[in-house]
mmCIF file of C-alpha atoms in Angstrom:
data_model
loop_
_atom_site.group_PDB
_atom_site.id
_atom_site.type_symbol
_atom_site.label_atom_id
_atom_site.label_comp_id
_atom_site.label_asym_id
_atom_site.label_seq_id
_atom_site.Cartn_x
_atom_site.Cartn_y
_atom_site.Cartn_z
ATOM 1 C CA UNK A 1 55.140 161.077 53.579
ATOM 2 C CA UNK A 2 54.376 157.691 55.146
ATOM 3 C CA UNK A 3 56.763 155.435 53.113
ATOM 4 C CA UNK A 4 57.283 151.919 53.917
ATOM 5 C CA UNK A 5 59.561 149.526 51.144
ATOM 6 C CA UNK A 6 59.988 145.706 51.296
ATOM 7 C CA UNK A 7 62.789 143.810 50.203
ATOM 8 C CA UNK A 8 62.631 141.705 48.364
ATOM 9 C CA UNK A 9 59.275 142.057 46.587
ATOM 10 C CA UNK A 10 58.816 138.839 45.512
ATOM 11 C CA UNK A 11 61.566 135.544 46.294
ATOM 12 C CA UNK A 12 61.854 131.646 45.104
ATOM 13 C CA UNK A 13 63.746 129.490 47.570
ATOM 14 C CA UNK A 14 64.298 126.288 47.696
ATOM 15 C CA UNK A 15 63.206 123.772 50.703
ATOM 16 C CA UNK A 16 65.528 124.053 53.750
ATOM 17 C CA UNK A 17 66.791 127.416 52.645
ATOM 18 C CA UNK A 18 66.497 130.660 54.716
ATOM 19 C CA UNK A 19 65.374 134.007 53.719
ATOM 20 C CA UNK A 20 65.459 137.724 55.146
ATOM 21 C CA UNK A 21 62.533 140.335 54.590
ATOM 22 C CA UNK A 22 63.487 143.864 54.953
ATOM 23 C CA UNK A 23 61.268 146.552 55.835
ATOM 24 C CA UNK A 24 61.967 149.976 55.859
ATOM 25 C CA UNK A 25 60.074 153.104 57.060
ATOM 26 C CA UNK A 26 62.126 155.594 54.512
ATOM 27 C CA UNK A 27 60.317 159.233 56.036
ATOM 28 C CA UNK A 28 59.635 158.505 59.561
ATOM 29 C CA UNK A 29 60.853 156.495 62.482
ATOM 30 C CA UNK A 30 59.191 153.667 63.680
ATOM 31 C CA UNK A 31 59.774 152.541 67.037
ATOM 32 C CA UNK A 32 57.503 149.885 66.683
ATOM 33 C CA UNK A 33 56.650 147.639 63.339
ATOM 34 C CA UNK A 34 54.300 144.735 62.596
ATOM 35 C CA UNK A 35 54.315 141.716 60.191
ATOM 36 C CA UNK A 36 51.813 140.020 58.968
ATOM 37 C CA UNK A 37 51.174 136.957 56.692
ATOM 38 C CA UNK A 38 48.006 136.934 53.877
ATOM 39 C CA UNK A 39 47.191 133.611 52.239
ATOM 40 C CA UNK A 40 45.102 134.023 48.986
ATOM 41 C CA UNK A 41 42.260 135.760 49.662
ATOM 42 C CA UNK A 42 42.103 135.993 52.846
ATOM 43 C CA UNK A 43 42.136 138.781 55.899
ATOM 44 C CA UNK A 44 45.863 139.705 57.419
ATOM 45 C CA UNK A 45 46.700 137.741 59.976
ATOM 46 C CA UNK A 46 49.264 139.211 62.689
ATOM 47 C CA UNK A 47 52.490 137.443 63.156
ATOM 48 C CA UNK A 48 54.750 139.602 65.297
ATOM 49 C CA UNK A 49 54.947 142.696 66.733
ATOM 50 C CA UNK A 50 59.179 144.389 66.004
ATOM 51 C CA UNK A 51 59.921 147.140 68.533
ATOM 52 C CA UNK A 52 62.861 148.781 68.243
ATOM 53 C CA UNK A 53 65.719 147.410 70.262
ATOM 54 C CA UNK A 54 63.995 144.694 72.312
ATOM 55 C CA UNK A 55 62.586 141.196 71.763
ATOM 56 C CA UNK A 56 59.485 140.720 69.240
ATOM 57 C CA UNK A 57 56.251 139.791 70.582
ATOM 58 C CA UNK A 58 54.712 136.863 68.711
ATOM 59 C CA UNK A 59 51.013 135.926 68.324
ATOM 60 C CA UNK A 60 50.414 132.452 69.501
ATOM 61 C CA UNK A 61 50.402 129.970 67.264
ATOM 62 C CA UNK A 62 53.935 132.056 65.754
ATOM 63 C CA UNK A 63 57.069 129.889 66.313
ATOM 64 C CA UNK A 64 59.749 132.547 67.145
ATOM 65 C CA UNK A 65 62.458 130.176 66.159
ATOM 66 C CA UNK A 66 61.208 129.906 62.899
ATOM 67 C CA UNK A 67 60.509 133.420 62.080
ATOM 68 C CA UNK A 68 63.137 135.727 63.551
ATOM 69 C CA UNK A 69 62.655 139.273 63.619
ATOM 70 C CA UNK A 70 65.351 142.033 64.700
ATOM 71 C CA UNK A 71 64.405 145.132 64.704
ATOM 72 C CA UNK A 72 68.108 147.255 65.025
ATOM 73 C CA UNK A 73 67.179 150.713 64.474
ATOM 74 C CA UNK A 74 64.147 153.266 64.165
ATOM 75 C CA UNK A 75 63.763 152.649 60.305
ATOM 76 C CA UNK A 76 64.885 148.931 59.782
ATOM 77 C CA UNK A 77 63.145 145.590 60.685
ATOM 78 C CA UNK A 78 63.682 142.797 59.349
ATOM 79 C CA UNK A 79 62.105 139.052 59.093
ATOM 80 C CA UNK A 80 63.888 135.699 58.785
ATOM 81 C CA UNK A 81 62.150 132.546 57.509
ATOM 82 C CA UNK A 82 64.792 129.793 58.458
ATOM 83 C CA UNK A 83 64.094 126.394 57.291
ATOM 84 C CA UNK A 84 61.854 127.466 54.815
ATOM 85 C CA UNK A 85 59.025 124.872 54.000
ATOM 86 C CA UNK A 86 56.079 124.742 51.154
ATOM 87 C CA UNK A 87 53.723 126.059 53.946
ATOM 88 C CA UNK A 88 55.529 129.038 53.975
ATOM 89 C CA UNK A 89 54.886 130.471 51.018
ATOM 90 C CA UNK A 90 52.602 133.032 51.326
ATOM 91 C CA UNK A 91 52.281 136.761 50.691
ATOM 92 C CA UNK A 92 54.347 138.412 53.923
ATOM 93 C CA UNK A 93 53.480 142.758 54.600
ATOM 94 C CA UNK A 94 54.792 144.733 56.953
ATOM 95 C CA UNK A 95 53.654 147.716 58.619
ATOM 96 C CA UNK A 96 55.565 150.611 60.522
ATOM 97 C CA UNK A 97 53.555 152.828 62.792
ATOM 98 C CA UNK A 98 53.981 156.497 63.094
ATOM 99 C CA UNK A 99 53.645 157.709 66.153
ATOM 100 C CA UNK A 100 53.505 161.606 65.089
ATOM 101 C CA UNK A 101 50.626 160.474 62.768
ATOM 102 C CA UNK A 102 48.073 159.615 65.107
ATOM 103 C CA UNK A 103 49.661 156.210 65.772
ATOM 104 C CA UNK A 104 48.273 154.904 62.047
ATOM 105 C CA UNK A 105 50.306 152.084 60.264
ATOM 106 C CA UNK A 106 51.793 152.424 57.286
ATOM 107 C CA UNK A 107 51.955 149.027 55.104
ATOM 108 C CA UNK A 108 54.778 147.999 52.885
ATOM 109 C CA UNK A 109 54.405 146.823 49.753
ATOM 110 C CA UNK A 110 54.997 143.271 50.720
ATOM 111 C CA UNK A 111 56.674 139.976 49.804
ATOM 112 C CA UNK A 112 55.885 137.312 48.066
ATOM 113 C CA UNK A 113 57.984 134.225 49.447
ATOM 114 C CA UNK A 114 57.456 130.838 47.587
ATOM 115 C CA UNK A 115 59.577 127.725 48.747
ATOM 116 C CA UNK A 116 59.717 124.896 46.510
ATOM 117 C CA UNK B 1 38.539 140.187 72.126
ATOM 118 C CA UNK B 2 38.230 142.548 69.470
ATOM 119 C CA UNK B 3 36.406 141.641 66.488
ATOM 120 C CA UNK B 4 35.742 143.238 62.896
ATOM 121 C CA UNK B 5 32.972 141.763 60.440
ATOM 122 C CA UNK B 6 32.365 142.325 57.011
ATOM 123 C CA UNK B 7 29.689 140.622 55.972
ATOM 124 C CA UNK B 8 30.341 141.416 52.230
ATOM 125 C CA UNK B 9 32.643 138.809 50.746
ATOM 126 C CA UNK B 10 32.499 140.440 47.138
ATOM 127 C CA UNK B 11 30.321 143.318 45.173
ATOM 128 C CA UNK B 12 30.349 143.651 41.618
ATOM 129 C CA UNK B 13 28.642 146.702 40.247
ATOM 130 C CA UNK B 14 29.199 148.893 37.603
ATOM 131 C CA UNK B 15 31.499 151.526 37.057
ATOM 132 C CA UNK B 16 29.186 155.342 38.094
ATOM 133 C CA UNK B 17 27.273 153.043 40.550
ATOM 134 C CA UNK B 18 27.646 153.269 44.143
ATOM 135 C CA UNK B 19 28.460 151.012 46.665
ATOM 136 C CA UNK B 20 28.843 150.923 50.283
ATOM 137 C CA UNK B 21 30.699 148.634 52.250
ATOM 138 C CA UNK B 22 29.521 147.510 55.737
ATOM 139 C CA UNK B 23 31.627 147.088 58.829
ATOM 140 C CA UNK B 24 30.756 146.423 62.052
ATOM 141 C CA UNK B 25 32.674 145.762 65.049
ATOM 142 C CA UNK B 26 33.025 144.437 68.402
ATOM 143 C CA UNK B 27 35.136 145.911 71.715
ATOM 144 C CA UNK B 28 34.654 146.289 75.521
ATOM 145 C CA UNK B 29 37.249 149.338 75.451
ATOM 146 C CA UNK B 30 35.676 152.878 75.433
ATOM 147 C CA UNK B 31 38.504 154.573 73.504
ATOM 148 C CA UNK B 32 39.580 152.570 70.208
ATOM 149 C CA UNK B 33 40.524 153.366 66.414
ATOM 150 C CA UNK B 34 38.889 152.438 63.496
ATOM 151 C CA UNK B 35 40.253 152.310 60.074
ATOM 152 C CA UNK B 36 39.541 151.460 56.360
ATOM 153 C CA UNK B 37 42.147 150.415 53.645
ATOM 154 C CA UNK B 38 42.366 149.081 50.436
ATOM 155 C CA UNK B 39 44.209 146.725 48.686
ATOM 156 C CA UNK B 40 44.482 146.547 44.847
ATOM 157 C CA UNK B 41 45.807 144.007 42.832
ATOM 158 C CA UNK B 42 49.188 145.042 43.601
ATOM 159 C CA UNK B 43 49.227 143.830 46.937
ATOM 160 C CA UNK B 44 49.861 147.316 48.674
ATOM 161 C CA UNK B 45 47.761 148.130 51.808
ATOM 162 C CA UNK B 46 46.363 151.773 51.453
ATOM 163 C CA UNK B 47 45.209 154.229 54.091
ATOM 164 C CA UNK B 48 42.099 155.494 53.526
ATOM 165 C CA UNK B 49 40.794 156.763 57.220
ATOM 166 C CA UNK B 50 41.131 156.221 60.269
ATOM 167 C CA UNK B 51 38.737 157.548 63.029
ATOM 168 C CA UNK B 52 38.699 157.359 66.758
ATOM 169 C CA UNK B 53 35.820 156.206 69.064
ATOM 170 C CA UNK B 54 34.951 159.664 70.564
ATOM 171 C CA UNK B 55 34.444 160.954 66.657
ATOM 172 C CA UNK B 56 31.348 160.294 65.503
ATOM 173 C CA UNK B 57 31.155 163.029 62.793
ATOM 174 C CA UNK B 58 30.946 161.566 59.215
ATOM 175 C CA UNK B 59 33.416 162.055 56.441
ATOM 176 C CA UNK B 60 33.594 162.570 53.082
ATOM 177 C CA UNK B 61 36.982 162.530 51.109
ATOM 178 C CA UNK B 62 36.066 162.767 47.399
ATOM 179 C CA UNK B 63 33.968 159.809 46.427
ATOM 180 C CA UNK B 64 34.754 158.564 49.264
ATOM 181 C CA UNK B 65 32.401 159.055 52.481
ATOM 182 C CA UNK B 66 32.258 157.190 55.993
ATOM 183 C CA UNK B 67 29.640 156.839 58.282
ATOM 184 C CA UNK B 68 30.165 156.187 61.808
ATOM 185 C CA UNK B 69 27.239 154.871 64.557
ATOM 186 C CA UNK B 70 28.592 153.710 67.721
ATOM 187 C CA UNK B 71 24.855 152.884 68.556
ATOM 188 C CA UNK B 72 25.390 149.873 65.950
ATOM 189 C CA UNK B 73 28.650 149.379 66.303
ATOM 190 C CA UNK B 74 28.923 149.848 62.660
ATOM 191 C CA UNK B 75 31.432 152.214 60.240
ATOM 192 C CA UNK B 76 30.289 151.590 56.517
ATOM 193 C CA UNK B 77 32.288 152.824 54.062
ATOM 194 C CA UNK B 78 30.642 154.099 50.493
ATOM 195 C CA UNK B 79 32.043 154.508 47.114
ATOM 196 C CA UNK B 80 30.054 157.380 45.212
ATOM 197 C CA UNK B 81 29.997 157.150 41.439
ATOM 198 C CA UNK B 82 32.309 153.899 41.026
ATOM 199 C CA UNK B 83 35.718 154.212 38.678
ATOM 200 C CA UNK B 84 36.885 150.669 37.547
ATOM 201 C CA UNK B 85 40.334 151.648 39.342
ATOM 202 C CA UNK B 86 38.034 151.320 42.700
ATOM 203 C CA UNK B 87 38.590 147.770 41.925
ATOM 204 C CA UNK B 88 40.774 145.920 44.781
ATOM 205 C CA UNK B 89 39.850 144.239 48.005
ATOM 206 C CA UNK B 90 38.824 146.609 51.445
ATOM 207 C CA UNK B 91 39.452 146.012 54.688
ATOM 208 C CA UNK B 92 38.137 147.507 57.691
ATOM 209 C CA UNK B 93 40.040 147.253 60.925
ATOM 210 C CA UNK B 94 39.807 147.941 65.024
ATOM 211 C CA UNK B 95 42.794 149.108 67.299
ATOM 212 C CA UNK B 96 41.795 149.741 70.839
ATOM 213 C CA UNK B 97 43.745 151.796 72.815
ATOM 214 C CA UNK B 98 44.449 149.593 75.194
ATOM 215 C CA UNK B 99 45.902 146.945 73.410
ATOM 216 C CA UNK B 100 49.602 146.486 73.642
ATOM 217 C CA UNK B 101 51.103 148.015 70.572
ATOM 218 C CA UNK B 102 48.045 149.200 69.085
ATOM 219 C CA UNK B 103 48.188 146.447 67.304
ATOM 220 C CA UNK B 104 45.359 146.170 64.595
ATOM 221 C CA UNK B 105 42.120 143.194 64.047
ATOM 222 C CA UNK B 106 40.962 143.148 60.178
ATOM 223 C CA UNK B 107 37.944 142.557 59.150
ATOM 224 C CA UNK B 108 37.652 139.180 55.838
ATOM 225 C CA UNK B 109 38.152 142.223 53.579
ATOM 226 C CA UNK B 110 35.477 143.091 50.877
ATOM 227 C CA UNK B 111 36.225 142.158 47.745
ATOM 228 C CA UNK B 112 34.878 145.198 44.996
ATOM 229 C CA UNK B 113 34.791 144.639 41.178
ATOM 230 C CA UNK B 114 33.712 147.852 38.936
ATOM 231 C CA UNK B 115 32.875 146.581 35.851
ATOM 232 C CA UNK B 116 33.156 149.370 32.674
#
């Protein structure tokens, strides 16, 4: 149990470009889901915190506008990188917590987004 | 603010040797989570443990064996009799209860290399 995908795994876009991130909790429901952004080795660093039907809440420093998160049902949220730039790029994981599991998260495989 | 240290940027050893990792950790809650993952090559975050504040009875999983000391604010993780798969990157990490979302602080990770 304790399944979380990412799609895509891996994605080349060009400059300007936007791109969607799906994760997916595939045996449990998630009300709430995280997403985080790792640079080369380096810790996570929290972007956004999805709950299910209402607004994300964004670390500061997170432009909203830029990376748009929905989070439509108990399985699905997903993560928008509009405009894409260079500085982007980076290695993007999500995480889906189980509540019946002692509130741990589950991580995702994550995505590797690199904008030319 | 919550904060998770881990002094150990890298540790080579080789493979049947053991290594521990430190963690230590800062909070003004009473009631918080700890946790330890790892991260291979691959990218993927694994669950290793996870332990709450009011638990301070060690654990061994396999190889694998945590101590916890509120005293020192301190939950060191050690690898008994090192495989070369134990190779990948660990992080430790703090959720306190009363943090919206339980959201999670990582430690810089710990970076482990089993040589054969």
């Amino acid at each position: 149990g304790a399944v979380v995908s990412q799609h895509p795994s891996w994605v080349i876009c060009k400059s300007g470009t936007s791109v969607k991130i799906e994760c997916r909790s595939l045996d449990f429901q998630a009300t709430t889901m995280f997403w985080y952004r790792q640079f080369p080795k380096q810790s996570l660093m929290l972007m956004a915190t999805s709950n299910e039907g209402s607004k994300a809440t964004y670390e500061q420093g997170v432009e909203k506008d830029k990376f748009l998160i929905n989070h439509a049902s108990l399985t699905l949220s997903t993560l928008t990188v509009t405009s894409a730039h260079p500085e982007d790029s980076s290695f993007y994981i999500c995480s889906a917590r189980w509540t019946l599991a002692t509130d741990t998260q589950y991580f995702g495989p994550g995505t590797r987004l690199t904008v030319l | 603010a919550q904060k998770v240290t881990q002094a150990q940027t890298e540790i080579s050893v080789v493979e049947k040797e053991d290594v521990t990792l430190d963690c230590v950790y800062e909070t003004r809650d009473t009631t918080y989570y700890l946790f330890w993952y790892k991260q291979p090559p691959s990218g993927e975050l694994v669950f290793l443990i996870r332990r709450n504040s009011f638990d301070e009875q060690n654990e061994i999983s396999g190889r694998y064996s945590w101590n916890f000391q509120k005293s020192t604010s301190s939950f060191n993780f050690t690898i008994t009799a090192s495989q070369v798969v134990d190779s990948a990157v660990y992080f430790c990490a703090l959720s306190e209860a009363s943090a919206a979302g339980n959201k999670l602080t990582f430690g810089g990770g710990t970076r482990v290399l089993v040589k054969p």
